[in-house]
């Protein structure tokens, strides 16, 4: 689709993906009407710091914003905040807002994101029970984030563990409840999971693993979490971090294909050639996996925005990166490159006891991903290799007599000879 065809572009969702798409379109020279619609009252902002420095009070709200608010006016981007789209009229190419206003489009980008899953148990709607997805979620929690308060976190994924670290740094008493036998069970290896379990235990976090909440107790306000075995964990607040589900209701209403995300092609285009989907709500082909996937990450938000903007503007597609992620907990920075799906071998390099090691994942001797704990060289090197479709031999990584930069230099030399 070229600018000659698209004079009116509407983006539904003013999160990281939507905000990035608007900026990319203007950057590629789109000069037509550009409307960015968001349900939150805040302009596009970063979500990862919400469970980290923003929650702990180390990062002010204005530092969360992707761009200063005045830039939207300067670039002629109509920013409609606190507005909800309730209908997409595909034949007439219009979207309808909850107040009745309709906005026409030539190209539509769905960047509606995802919403936190709620607990299907009695008491889940009590006061003092929170999720952590938005600025307003954090602001509502702040009064209870005081030293000495008892916080129970349900779910030991990245959000739960990051919030646990922030809470402990503020002096809260923290317990983490997880149904799986280890934290981070869906996203990393047992070795890395054990490292984070020990890290949090060293900072005073208590874990209940292999346990499920059956009810949240108390009067109007939560006072405890009852487990399936009948025991009770007393608390002053509960943070629920049991994952998210993609916001696909509008797409389903409109007859678009949905399968744990809005299905798109490699240009982030749905089967309707005028509608694109990006970010947490979309499922697109991931070359590194050789299949479609829905990724919840800053990388995916940015990359999807680049792809869709280029497609709409009839520009060459961007160079795709290997998926990357990160997590900050206490003084530990975890950086991840690639996707470990289906690994059959793991190689460790470094010393977990010193909070500095990397876990490399292989399948049939081909490198898939790395989890790097305070090891930037291993992260950056692996990311570069994955983007070039190259690998390192497990034996080379095991050789701790060689710095990783030297191993990378040898890999580059071998690649140059091969070509």
mmCIF file of C-alpha atoms in Angstrom:
data_model
loop_
_atom_site.group_PDB
_atom_site.id
_atom_site.type_symbol
_atom_site.label_atom_id
_atom_site.label_comp_id
_atom_site.label_asym_id
_atom_site.label_seq_id
_atom_site.Cartn_x
_atom_site.Cartn_y
_atom_site.Cartn_z
ATOM 1 C CA UNK A 1 0.000 0.000 0.000
ATOM 2 C CA UNK A 2 1.473 3.372 -0.963
ATOM 3 C CA UNK A 3 0.870 6.862 0.392
ATOM 4 C CA UNK A 4 -1.125 7.532 -2.756
ATOM 5 C CA UNK A 5 -3.568 4.887 -1.629
ATOM 6 C CA UNK A 6 -3.478 5.588 2.099
ATOM 7 C CA UNK A 7 -4.266 9.179 2.998
ATOM 8 C CA UNK A 8 -5.961 8.350 6.302
ATOM 9 C CA UNK A 9 -4.340 5.975 8.779
ATOM 10 C CA UNK A 10 -5.896 5.046 12.111
ATOM 11 C CA UNK A 11 -3.992 3.206 14.842
ATOM 12 C CA UNK A 12 -6.038 1.531 17.583
ATOM 13 C CA UNK A 13 -3.907 1.252 20.709
ATOM 14 C CA UNK A 14 -1.579 3.947 22.044
ATOM 15 C CA UNK A 15 0.921 1.634 23.702
ATOM 16 C CA UNK A 16 4.522 1.028 22.675
ATOM 17 C CA UNK A 17 3.615 -0.606 19.357
ATOM 18 C CA UNK A 18 1.013 1.997 18.391
ATOM 19 C CA UNK A 19 3.189 4.941 19.384
ATOM 20 C CA UNK A 20 6.149 3.503 17.493
ATOM 21 C CA UNK A 21 4.027 2.914 14.388
ATOM 22 C CA UNK A 22 2.844 6.529 14.348
ATOM 23 C CA UNK A 23 6.410 7.818 14.648
ATOM 24 C CA UNK A 24 7.652 5.425 11.944
ATOM 25 C CA UNK A 25 4.944 6.445 9.489
ATOM 26 C CA UNK A 26 5.824 10.122 9.849
ATOM 27 C CA UNK A 27 9.500 9.206 9.609
ATOM 28 C CA UNK A 28 8.865 7.430 6.298
ATOM 29 C CA UNK A 29 7.184 10.532 4.926
ATOM 30 C CA UNK A 30 3.494 9.855 5.442
ATOM 31 C CA UNK A 31 1.809 13.282 5.347
ATOM 32 C CA UNK A 32 -1.853 12.346 5.498
ATOM 33 C CA UNK A 33 -4.263 12.169 8.427
ATOM 34 C CA UNK A 34 -2.796 10.054 11.221
ATOM 35 C CA UNK A 35 -4.920 9.239 14.264
ATOM 36 C CA UNK A 36 -3.692 7.345 17.324
ATOM 37 C CA UNK A 37 -6.444 6.154 19.691
ATOM 38 C CA UNK A 38 -5.759 4.894 23.219
ATOM 39 C CA UNK A 39 -8.000 3.818 26.093
ATOM 40 C CA UNK A 40 -5.548 5.078 28.715
ATOM 41 C CA UNK A 41 -5.287 8.755 29.609
ATOM 42 C CA UNK A 42 -1.512 8.678 29.109
ATOM 43 C CA UNK A 43 0.358 9.056 25.806
ATOM 44 C CA UNK A 44 2.463 6.093 24.636
ATOM 45 C CA UNK A 45 4.942 4.979 27.286
ATOM 46 C CA UNK A 46 7.321 2.163 28.193
ATOM 47 C CA UNK A 47 5.786 -0.701 30.156
ATOM 48 C CA UNK A 48 8.885 -2.634 31.345
ATOM 49 C CA UNK A 49 9.855 -0.047 34.021
ATOM 50 C CA UNK A 50 6.383 -0.292 35.596
ATOM 51 C CA UNK A 51 7.375 -3.336 37.654
ATOM 52 C CA UNK A 52 10.884 -2.037 38.257
ATOM 53 C CA UNK A 53 12.053 1.554 38.715
ATOM 54 C CA UNK A 54 8.641 3.190 38.325
ATOM 55 C CA UNK A 55 7.089 0.925 40.964
ATOM 56 C CA UNK A 56 9.976 1.554 43.336
ATOM 57 C CA UNK A 57 9.740 5.320 42.785
ATOM 58 C CA UNK A 58 13.160 5.681 41.132
ATOM 59 C CA UNK A 59 11.727 6.762 37.761
ATOM 60 C CA UNK A 60 9.314 9.712 37.376
ATOM 61 C CA UNK A 61 6.281 9.436 35.113
ATOM 62 C CA UNK A 62 7.607 11.804 32.438
ATOM 63 C CA UNK A 63 10.627 9.522 31.956
ATOM 64 C CA UNK A 64 8.295 6.678 30.987
ATOM 65 C CA UNK A 65 6.952 8.478 27.927
ATOM 66 C CA UNK A 66 8.223 7.321 24.548
ATOM 67 C CA UNK A 67 8.139 10.899 23.250
ATOM 68 C CA UNK A 68 7.247 14.293 24.722
ATOM 69 C CA UNK A 69 3.552 15.033 24.326
ATOM 70 C CA UNK A 70 4.181 18.185 22.270
ATOM 71 C CA UNK A 71 5.844 16.153 19.498
ATOM 72 C CA UNK A 72 2.518 14.613 18.535
ATOM 73 C CA UNK A 73 1.123 18.080 17.846
ATOM 74 C CA UNK A 74 4.258 19.150 16.015
ATOM 75 C CA UNK A 75 4.070 16.114 13.735
ATOM 76 C CA UNK A 76 0.350 16.402 13.128
ATOM 77 C CA UNK A 77 -0.552 13.171 14.905
ATOM 78 C CA UNK A 78 -4.078 13.317 16.296
ATOM 79 C CA UNK A 79 -3.838 11.711 19.728
ATOM 80 C CA UNK A 80 -7.191 10.604 21.166
ATOM 81 C CA UNK A 81 -6.647 9.432 24.754
ATOM 82 C CA UNK A 82 -9.228 7.954 27.090
ATOM 83 C CA UNK A 83 -11.184 6.785 24.038
ATOM 84 C CA UNK A 84 -12.352 3.275 23.213
ATOM 85 C CA UNK A 85 -13.060 1.872 19.765
ATOM 86 C CA UNK A 86 -16.145 -0.343 19.873
ATOM 87 C CA UNK A 87 -16.618 -1.238 16.224
ATOM 88 C CA UNK A 88 -14.728 -1.597 12.963
ATOM 89 C CA UNK A 89 -16.837 -1.223 9.830
ATOM 90 C CA UNK A 90 -14.634 -2.994 7.317
ATOM 91 C CA UNK A 91 -16.815 -2.462 4.215
ATOM 92 C CA UNK A 92 -17.008 1.309 4.814
ATOM 93 C CA UNK A 93 -13.521 1.521 6.370
ATOM 94 C CA UNK A 94 -14.560 3.348 9.506
ATOM 95 C CA UNK A 95 -14.049 2.868 13.228
ATOM 96 C CA UNK A 96 -16.609 3.890 15.816
ATOM 97 C CA UNK A 97 -15.725 5.235 19.257
ATOM 98 C CA UNK A 98 -17.772 4.555 22.379
ATOM 99 C CA UNK A 99 -19.186 8.096 22.257
ATOM 100 C CA UNK A 100 -20.530 7.524 18.747
ATOM 101 C CA UNK A 101 -17.884 9.396 16.745
ATOM 102 C CA UNK A 102 -16.717 7.658 13.574
ATOM 103 C CA UNK A 103 -13.303 8.020 11.916
ATOM 104 C CA UNK A 104 -12.575 6.895 8.362
ATOM 105 C CA UNK A 105 -9.390 5.080 7.393
ATOM 106 C CA UNK A 106 -7.573 3.839 4.314
ATOM 107 C CA UNK A 107 -5.207 1.759 6.442
ATOM 108 C CA UNK A 108 -5.899 0.542 9.969
ATOM 109 C CA UNK A 109 -3.319 -0.747 12.453
ATOM 110 C CA UNK A 110 -4.520 -2.824 15.400
ATOM 111 C CA UNK A 111 -2.096 -2.368 18.306
ATOM 112 C CA UNK A 112 -4.555 -3.130 21.088
ATOM 113 C CA UNK A 113 -2.050 -5.012 23.240
ATOM 114 C CA UNK A 114 -3.029 -7.480 25.934
ATOM 115 C CA UNK A 115 -4.830 -7.439 29.267
ATOM 116 C CA UNK A 116 -3.878 -9.199 32.499
ATOM 117 C CA UNK A 117 -5.557 -12.471 33.324
ATOM 118 C CA UNK A 118 -7.705 -12.407 36.443
ATOM 119 C CA UNK A 119 -8.011 -15.107 39.063
ATOM 120 C CA UNK A 120 -11.210 -17.165 38.708
ATOM 121 C CA UNK A 121 -11.531 -17.651 42.473
ATOM 122 C CA UNK A 122 -13.756 -16.196 45.225
ATOM 123 C CA UNK A 123 -12.594 -12.829 46.529
ATOM 124 C CA UNK A 124 -10.624 -11.874 43.423
ATOM 125 C CA UNK A 125 -12.451 -8.528 43.194
ATOM 126 C CA UNK A 126 -11.688 -7.395 46.750
ATOM 127 C CA UNK A 127 -9.947 -4.112 47.441
ATOM 128 C CA UNK A 128 -6.214 -4.568 47.768
ATOM 129 C CA UNK A 129 -6.018 -7.042 44.862
ATOM 130 C CA UNK A 130 -4.003 -5.643 41.960
ATOM 131 C CA UNK A 131 -2.652 -6.405 38.524
ATOM 132 C CA UNK A 132 0.328 -4.619 37.030
ATOM 133 C CA UNK A 133 -0.081 -3.523 33.426
ATOM 134 C CA UNK A 134 -0.564 0.256 33.365
ATOM 135 C CA UNK A 135 0.588 3.466 35.023
ATOM 136 C CA UNK A 136 -2.759 3.660 36.798
ATOM 137 C CA UNK A 137 -2.279 0.132 38.159
ATOM 138 C CA UNK A 138 1.009 1.188 39.749
ATOM 139 C CA UNK A 139 -0.423 4.425 41.102
ATOM 140 C CA UNK A 140 -3.284 2.531 42.757
ATOM 141 C CA UNK A 141 -0.787 0.216 44.469
ATOM 142 C CA UNK A 142 1.563 2.897 45.798
ATOM 143 C CA UNK A 143 -0.269 3.606 49.085
ATOM 144 C CA UNK A 144 0.217 -0.043 50.100
ATOM 145 C CA UNK A 145 3.862 -0.209 49.018
ATOM 146 C CA UNK A 146 5.193 0.830 52.395
ATOM 147 C CA UNK A 147 7.898 -0.788 54.508
ATOM 148 C CA UNK A 148 6.423 -3.545 56.656
ATOM 149 C CA UNK A 149 3.355 -4.179 54.484
ATOM 150 C CA UNK A 150 2.717 -7.824 53.659
ATOM 151 C CA UNK A 151 2.486 -8.487 49.918
ATOM 152 C CA UNK A 152 1.498 -11.792 48.354
ATOM 153 C CA UNK A 153 2.380 -12.138 44.685
ATOM 154 C CA UNK A 154 0.503 -14.826 42.769
ATOM 155 C CA UNK A 155 2.598 -15.905 39.790
ATOM 156 C CA UNK A 156 6.378 -16.233 39.535
ATOM 157 C CA UNK A 157 6.884 -15.015 35.988
ATOM 158 C CA UNK A 158 9.000 -11.994 35.130
ATOM 159 C CA UNK A 159 6.375 -9.462 36.266
ATOM 160 C CA UNK A 160 5.933 -11.234 39.586
ATOM 161 C CA UNK A 161 9.666 -11.541 40.274
ATOM 162 C CA UNK A 162 10.439 -7.975 39.208
ATOM 163 C CA UNK A 163 7.671 -6.681 41.459
ATOM 164 C CA UNK A 164 8.983 -8.863 44.286
ATOM 165 C CA UNK A 165 12.441 -7.318 43.921
ATOM 166 C CA UNK A 166 11.005 -3.786 43.893
ATOM 167 C CA UNK A 167 8.851 -4.536 46.931
ATOM 168 C CA UNK A 168 11.738 -5.982 48.933
ATOM 169 C CA UNK A 169 13.880 -2.962 48.115
ATOM 170 C CA UNK A 170 11.101 -0.827 49.608
ATOM 171 C CA UNK A 171 11.026 -2.968 52.754
ATOM 172 C CA UNK A 172 7.835 -4.957 52.179
ATOM 173 C CA UNK A 173 7.361 -8.490 53.459
ATOM 174 C CA UNK A 174 6.962 -10.567 50.283
ATOM 175 C CA UNK A 175 5.639 -14.046 49.586
ATOM 176 C CA UNK A 176 5.386 -15.471 46.059
ATOM 177 C CA UNK A 177 2.864 -18.174 45.241
ATOM 178 C CA UNK A 178 3.454 -20.246 42.100
ATOM 179 C CA UNK A 179 1.505 -23.261 40.827
ATOM 180 C CA UNK A 180 4.508 -24.685 38.953
ATOM 181 C CA UNK A 181 7.379 -26.421 40.774
ATOM 182 C CA UNK A 182 9.768 -23.566 39.953
ATOM 183 C CA UNK A 183 9.618 -19.879 38.993
ATOM 184 C CA UNK A 184 9.829 -18.800 35.339
ATOM 185 C CA UNK A 185 8.806 -22.321 34.401
ATOM 186 C CA UNK A 186 7.446 -21.401 30.961
ATOM 187 C CA UNK A 187 10.249 -19.124 29.841
ATOM 188 C CA UNK A 188 13.611 -20.482 30.938
ATOM 189 C CA UNK A 189 15.601 -23.537 31.989
ATOM 190 C CA UNK A 190 15.660 -25.130 35.460
ATOM 191 C CA UNK A 191 19.233 -23.860 35.934
ATOM 192 C CA UNK A 192 18.301 -20.215 35.381
ATOM 193 C CA UNK A 193 15.066 -20.620 37.355
ATOM 194 C CA UNK A 194 17.020 -21.998 40.325
ATOM 195 C CA UNK A 195 19.389 -19.046 40.173
ATOM 196 C CA UNK A 196 16.517 -16.564 40.484
ATOM 197 C CA UNK A 197 14.851 -18.618 43.197
ATOM 198 C CA UNK A 198 18.057 -18.449 45.246
ATOM 199 C CA UNK A 199 18.572 -14.771 44.455
ATOM 200 C CA UNK A 200 15.153 -13.846 45.805
ATOM 201 C CA UNK A 201 15.520 -16.112 48.822
ATOM 202 C CA UNK A 202 18.766 -14.310 49.668
ATOM 203 C CA UNK A 203 16.790 -11.053 49.667
ATOM 204 C CA UNK A 204 14.145 -12.435 52.011
ATOM 205 C CA UNK A 205 11.391 -13.418 49.569
ATOM 206 C CA UNK A 206 9.491 -16.543 50.619
ATOM 207 C CA UNK A 207 8.125 -18.936 47.993
ATOM 208 C CA UNK A 208 5.207 -21.340 47.960
ATOM 209 C CA UNK A 209 5.875 -23.522 44.896
ATOM 210 C CA UNK A 210 3.542 -26.141 43.494
ATOM 211 C CA UNK A 211 0.696 -24.400 45.307
ATOM 212 C CA UNK A 212 -2.513 -22.802 44.080
ATOM 213 C CA UNK A 213 -4.744 -20.071 45.487
ATOM 214 C CA UNK A 214 -8.311 -21.223 46.034
ATOM 215 C CA UNK A 215 -9.782 -18.023 47.528
ATOM 216 C CA UNK A 216 -8.869 -14.517 48.648
ATOM 217 C CA UNK A 217 -10.083 -13.913 52.196
ATOM 218 C CA UNK A 218 -11.161 -10.868 54.183
ATOM 219 C CA UNK A 219 -13.987 -8.368 54.321
ATOM 220 C CA UNK A 220 -14.165 -5.574 51.776
ATOM 221 C CA UNK A 221 -10.341 -5.627 51.650
ATOM 222 C CA UNK A 222 -8.159 -8.690 51.124
ATOM 223 C CA UNK A 223 -6.551 -10.067 54.280
ATOM 224 C CA UNK A 224 -5.224 -13.433 53.179
ATOM 225 C CA UNK A 225 -4.759 -15.982 50.422
ATOM 226 C CA UNK A 226 -6.221 -19.413 51.007
ATOM 227 C CA UNK A 227 -4.376 -22.252 49.294
ATOM 228 C CA UNK A 228 -5.923 -25.401 47.859
ATOM 229 C CA UNK A 229 -4.628 -27.387 50.847
ATOM 230 C CA UNK A 230 -6.601 -25.117 53.198
ATOM 231 C CA UNK A 231 -3.648 -23.161 54.594
ATOM 232 C CA UNK A 232 -3.775 -19.359 54.605
ATOM 233 C CA UNK A 233 -1.091 -16.774 53.792
ATOM 234 C CA UNK A 234 -1.925 -13.531 55.667
ATOM 235 C CA UNK A 235 -1.337 -10.374 53.628
ATOM 236 C CA UNK A 236 -2.223 -6.688 53.259
ATOM 237 C CA UNK A 237 -2.231 -6.743 49.449
ATOM 238 C CA UNK A 238 -2.192 -9.227 46.567
ATOM 239 C CA UNK A 239 -0.541 -8.726 43.199
ATOM 240 C CA UNK A 240 -1.789 -11.087 40.505
ATOM 241 C CA UNK A 241 0.793 -11.850 37.814
ATOM 242 C CA UNK A 242 -0.510 -14.914 36.017
ATOM 243 C CA UNK A 243 0.020 -13.747 32.462
ATOM 244 C CA UNK A 244 -1.941 -11.805 29.892
ATOM 245 C CA UNK A 245 -4.289 -12.540 27.032
ATOM 246 C CA UNK A 246 -4.280 -10.643 23.735
ATOM 247 C CA UNK A 247 -6.930 -8.009 23.090
ATOM 248 C CA UNK A 248 -8.608 -9.505 20.028
ATOM 249 C CA UNK A 249 -12.294 -8.712 20.600
ATOM 250 C CA UNK A 250 -12.486 -6.034 17.898
ATOM 251 C CA UNK A 251 -10.721 -8.271 15.407
ATOM 252 C CA UNK A 252 -13.090 -11.143 16.155
ATOM 253 C CA UNK A 253 -16.131 -8.886 15.821
ATOM 254 C CA UNK A 254 -14.792 -7.797 12.446
ATOM 255 C CA UNK A 255 -14.335 -11.342 11.189
ATOM 256 C CA UNK A 256 -10.538 -11.312 11.181
ATOM 257 C CA UNK A 257 -8.666 -14.549 11.830
ATOM 258 C CA UNK A 258 -7.693 -14.972 15.486
ATOM 259 C CA UNK A 259 -5.697 -17.772 17.114
ATOM 260 C CA UNK A 260 -4.176 -16.635 20.417
ATOM 261 C CA UNK A 261 -3.585 -13.330 18.666
ATOM 262 C CA UNK A 262 -4.657 -11.677 15.433
ATOM 263 C CA UNK A 263 -3.133 -13.676 12.589
ATOM 264 C CA UNK A 264 -1.011 -11.748 10.083
ATOM 265 C CA UNK A 265 1.416 -12.401 7.261
ATOM 266 C CA UNK A 266 5.097 -11.445 7.329
ATOM 267 C CA UNK A 267 4.136 -7.822 6.619
ATOM 268 C CA UNK A 268 1.902 -7.738 9.713
ATOM 269 C CA UNK A 269 -1.130 -7.602 7.398
ATOM 270 C CA UNK A 270 -4.326 -9.492 8.193
ATOM 271 C CA UNK A 271 -6.309 -11.151 5.434
ATOM 272 C CA UNK A 272 -8.041 -7.764 5.018
ATOM 273 C CA UNK A 273 -5.365 -5.910 2.975
ATOM 274 C CA UNK A 274 -6.234 -2.599 4.671
ATOM 275 C CA UNK A 275 -5.822 -3.868 8.249
ATOM 276 C CA UNK A 276 -2.558 -4.634 10.048
ATOM 277 C CA UNK A 277 -1.905 -5.977 13.565
ATOM 278 C CA UNK A 278 1.236 -5.469 15.650
ATOM 279 C CA UNK A 279 2.542 -5.924 19.179
ATOM 280 C CA UNK A 280 1.136 -8.122 21.933
ATOM 281 C CA UNK A 281 -2.204 -8.622 20.177
ATOM 282 C CA UNK A 282 -0.717 -10.088 16.978
ATOM 283 C CA UNK A 283 0.610 -13.464 15.884
ATOM 284 C CA UNK A 284 3.028 -13.231 12.948
ATOM 285 C CA UNK A 285 5.673 -15.402 11.254
ATOM 286 C CA UNK A 286 8.960 -15.466 13.193
ATOM 287 C CA UNK A 287 11.762 -16.557 10.813
ATOM 288 C CA UNK A 288 13.988 -17.736 13.649
ATOM 289 C CA UNK A 289 11.290 -20.214 14.729
ATOM 290 C CA UNK A 290 10.045 -21.146 11.287
ATOM 291 C CA UNK A 291 6.461 -20.648 12.446
ATOM 292 C CA UNK A 292 4.052 -18.007 13.683
ATOM 293 C CA UNK A 293 4.254 -16.790 17.258
ATOM 294 C CA UNK A 294 2.870 -14.077 19.503
ATOM 295 C CA UNK A 295 5.683 -12.374 21.399
ATOM 296 C CA UNK A 296 5.189 -10.075 24.381
ATOM 297 C CA UNK A 297 8.237 -7.816 24.229
ATOM 298 C CA UNK A 298 9.530 -4.362 23.425
ATOM 299 C CA UNK A 299 11.448 -5.899 20.524
ATOM 300 C CA UNK A 300 8.254 -7.271 18.999
ATOM 301 C CA UNK A 301 6.394 -3.972 19.473
ATOM 302 C CA UNK A 302 9.132 -1.996 17.729
ATOM 303 C CA UNK A 303 9.725 -4.523 14.977
ATOM 304 C CA UNK A 304 6.033 -4.929 14.196
ATOM 305 C CA UNK A 305 5.688 -1.148 13.951
ATOM 306 C CA UNK A 306 8.621 -0.986 11.524
ATOM 307 C CA UNK A 307 7.224 -3.800 9.380
ATOM 308 C CA UNK A 308 3.683 -2.406 9.167
ATOM 309 C CA UNK A 309 4.810 1.160 8.483
ATOM 310 C CA UNK A 310 7.130 -0.011 5.695
ATOM 311 C CA UNK A 311 4.381 -2.132 4.133
ATOM 312 C CA UNK A 312 1.838 0.699 4.199
ATOM 313 C CA UNK A 313 4.372 3.071 2.643
ATOM 314 C CA UNK A 314 5.540 0.550 0.020
ATOM 315 C CA UNK A 315 9.047 0.713 1.450
ATOM 316 C CA UNK A 316 11.496 -2.232 1.699
ATOM 317 C CA UNK A 317 10.905 -4.292 4.834
ATOM 318 C CA UNK A 318 13.274 -3.674 7.749
ATOM 319 C CA UNK A 319 16.095 -6.046 8.619
ATOM 320 C CA UNK A 320 14.688 -8.372 11.261
ATOM 321 C CA UNK A 321 16.451 -8.777 14.581
ATOM 322 C CA UNK A 322 16.714 -11.866 16.709
ATOM 323 C CA UNK A 323 14.074 -11.557 19.445
ATOM 324 C CA UNK A 324 15.456 -9.920 22.580
ATOM 325 C CA UNK A 325 14.174 -9.400 26.096
ATOM 326 C CA UNK A 326 15.471 -8.245 29.452
ATOM 327 C CA UNK A 327 14.656 -8.266 33.162
ATOM 328 C CA UNK A 328 16.149 -6.264 36.056
ATOM 329 C CA UNK A 329 15.954 -7.773 39.549
ATOM 330 C CA UNK A 330 18.022 -6.290 42.405
ATOM 331 C CA UNK A 331 21.555 -5.811 41.012
ATOM 332 C CA UNK A 332 21.082 -8.528 38.390
ATOM 333 C CA UNK A 333 20.396 -7.810 34.727
ATOM 334 C CA UNK A 334 19.126 -10.690 32.651
ATOM 335 C CA UNK A 335 19.392 -10.188 28.900
ATOM 336 C CA UNK A 336 17.960 -12.733 26.492
ATOM 337 C CA UNK A 337 18.570 -13.197 22.777
ATOM 338 C CA UNK A 338 16.668 -15.719 20.690
ATOM 339 C CA UNK A 339 13.975 -18.208 21.649
ATOM 340 C CA UNK A 340 14.770 -21.444 23.462
ATOM 341 C CA UNK A 341 11.751 -23.417 22.216
ATOM 342 C CA UNK A 342 12.646 -27.090 21.772
ATOM 343 C CA UNK A 343 16.209 -26.959 23.082
ATOM 344 C CA UNK A 344 17.866 -30.298 23.783
ATOM 345 C CA UNK A 345 21.177 -29.115 25.237
ATOM 346 C CA UNK A 346 22.238 -26.352 27.586
ATOM 347 C CA UNK A 347 25.765 -25.034 28.047
ATOM 348 C CA UNK A 348 26.635 -22.868 31.047
ATOM 349 C CA UNK A 349 29.454 -20.350 31.016
ATOM 350 C CA UNK A 350 30.515 -18.297 34.034
ATOM 351 C CA UNK A 351 29.725 -18.596 37.730
ATOM 352 C CA UNK A 352 26.175 -18.426 39.088
ATOM 353 C CA UNK A 353 27.570 -17.983 42.608
ATOM 354 C CA UNK A 354 29.042 -14.667 41.483
ATOM 355 C CA UNK A 355 25.831 -13.555 39.741
ATOM 356 C CA UNK A 356 27.633 -13.685 36.398
ATOM 357 C CA UNK A 357 26.936 -16.504 33.971
ATOM 358 C CA UNK A 358 25.214 -17.319 30.697
ATOM 359 C CA UNK A 359 23.052 -20.264 29.671
ATOM 360 C CA UNK A 360 23.258 -21.154 25.972
ATOM 361 C CA UNK A 361 20.496 -23.257 24.426
ATOM 362 C CA UNK A 362 21.052 -25.638 21.511
ATOM 363 C CA UNK A 363 18.937 -27.906 19.378
ATOM 364 C CA UNK A 364 20.809 -30.526 17.338
ATOM 365 C CA UNK A 365 24.035 -28.569 18.014
ATOM 366 C CA UNK A 366 22.552 -25.355 16.580
ATOM 367 C CA UNK A 367 22.383 -22.389 18.942
ATOM 368 C CA UNK A 368 18.863 -21.138 19.636
ATOM 369 C CA UNK A 369 19.176 -18.586 22.436
ATOM 370 C CA UNK A 370 21.080 -17.302 25.430
ATOM 371 C CA UNK A 371 20.060 -16.196 28.922
ATOM 372 C CA UNK A 372 22.867 -13.870 30.045
ATOM 373 C CA UNK A 373 23.105 -12.906 33.729
ATOM 374 C CA UNK A 374 25.272 -9.784 34.006
ATOM 375 C CA UNK A 375 27.133 -10.981 30.878
ATOM 376 C CA UNK A 376 26.680 -8.338 28.135
ATOM 377 C CA UNK A 377 29.351 -9.814 25.832
ATOM 378 C CA UNK A 378 27.578 -13.181 25.651
ATOM 379 C CA UNK A 379 24.226 -11.496 25.044
ATOM 380 C CA UNK A 380 25.395 -9.124 22.303
ATOM 381 C CA UNK A 381 27.551 -11.722 20.592
ATOM 382 C CA UNK A 382 24.807 -14.328 20.507
ATOM 383 C CA UNK A 383 22.270 -11.791 19.258
ATOM 384 C CA UNK A 384 24.567 -10.903 16.355
ATOM 385 C CA UNK A 385 25.119 -14.556 15.478
ATOM 386 C CA UNK A 386 21.421 -15.371 15.536
ATOM 387 C CA UNK A 387 20.616 -12.413 13.299
ATOM 388 C CA UNK A 388 23.157 -13.680 10.767
ATOM 389 C CA UNK A 389 21.840 -17.218 10.995
ATOM 390 C CA UNK A 390 25.116 -18.457 12.443
ATOM 391 C CA UNK A 391 26.005 -20.563 15.465
ATOM 392 C CA UNK A 392 28.813 -21.453 17.836
ATOM 393 C CA UNK A 393 29.811 -24.985 18.736
ATOM 394 C CA UNK A 394 28.964 -26.007 22.304
ATOM 395 C CA UNK A 395 32.614 -27.018 22.754
ATOM 396 C CA UNK A 396 33.815 -23.502 21.946
ATOM 397 C CA UNK A 397 31.519 -21.976 24.560
ATOM 398 C CA UNK A 398 32.645 -24.479 27.191
ATOM 399 C CA UNK A 399 36.252 -23.357 26.726
ATOM 400 C CA UNK A 400 36.455 -20.838 29.578
ATOM 401 C CA UNK A 401 40.134 -20.236 28.875
ATOM 402 C CA UNK A 402 39.004 -18.056 25.954
ATOM 403 C CA UNK A 403 37.185 -14.738 26.533
ATOM 404 C CA UNK A 404 33.848 -14.689 24.740
ATOM 405 C CA UNK A 405 34.998 -11.806 22.548
ATOM 406 C CA UNK A 406 37.854 -14.003 21.319
ATOM 407 C CA UNK A 407 35.413 -16.828 20.561
ATOM 408 C CA UNK A 408 33.264 -14.357 18.591
ATOM 409 C CA UNK A 409 36.279 -13.044 16.701
ATOM 410 C CA UNK A 410 37.183 -16.585 15.670
ATOM 411 C CA UNK A 411 33.565 -17.213 14.588
ATOM 412 C CA UNK A 412 33.662 -14.067 12.405
ATOM 413 C CA UNK A 413 36.958 -15.160 10.866
ATOM 414 C CA UNK A 414 35.579 -18.614 10.089
ATOM 415 C CA UNK A 415 32.444 -17.073 8.566
ATOM 416 C CA UNK A 416 34.525 -14.767 6.364
ATOM 417 C CA UNK A 417 36.563 -17.727 5.083
ATOM 418 C CA UNK A 418 33.399 -19.683 4.331
ATOM 419 C CA UNK A 419 32.074 -16.839 2.201
#
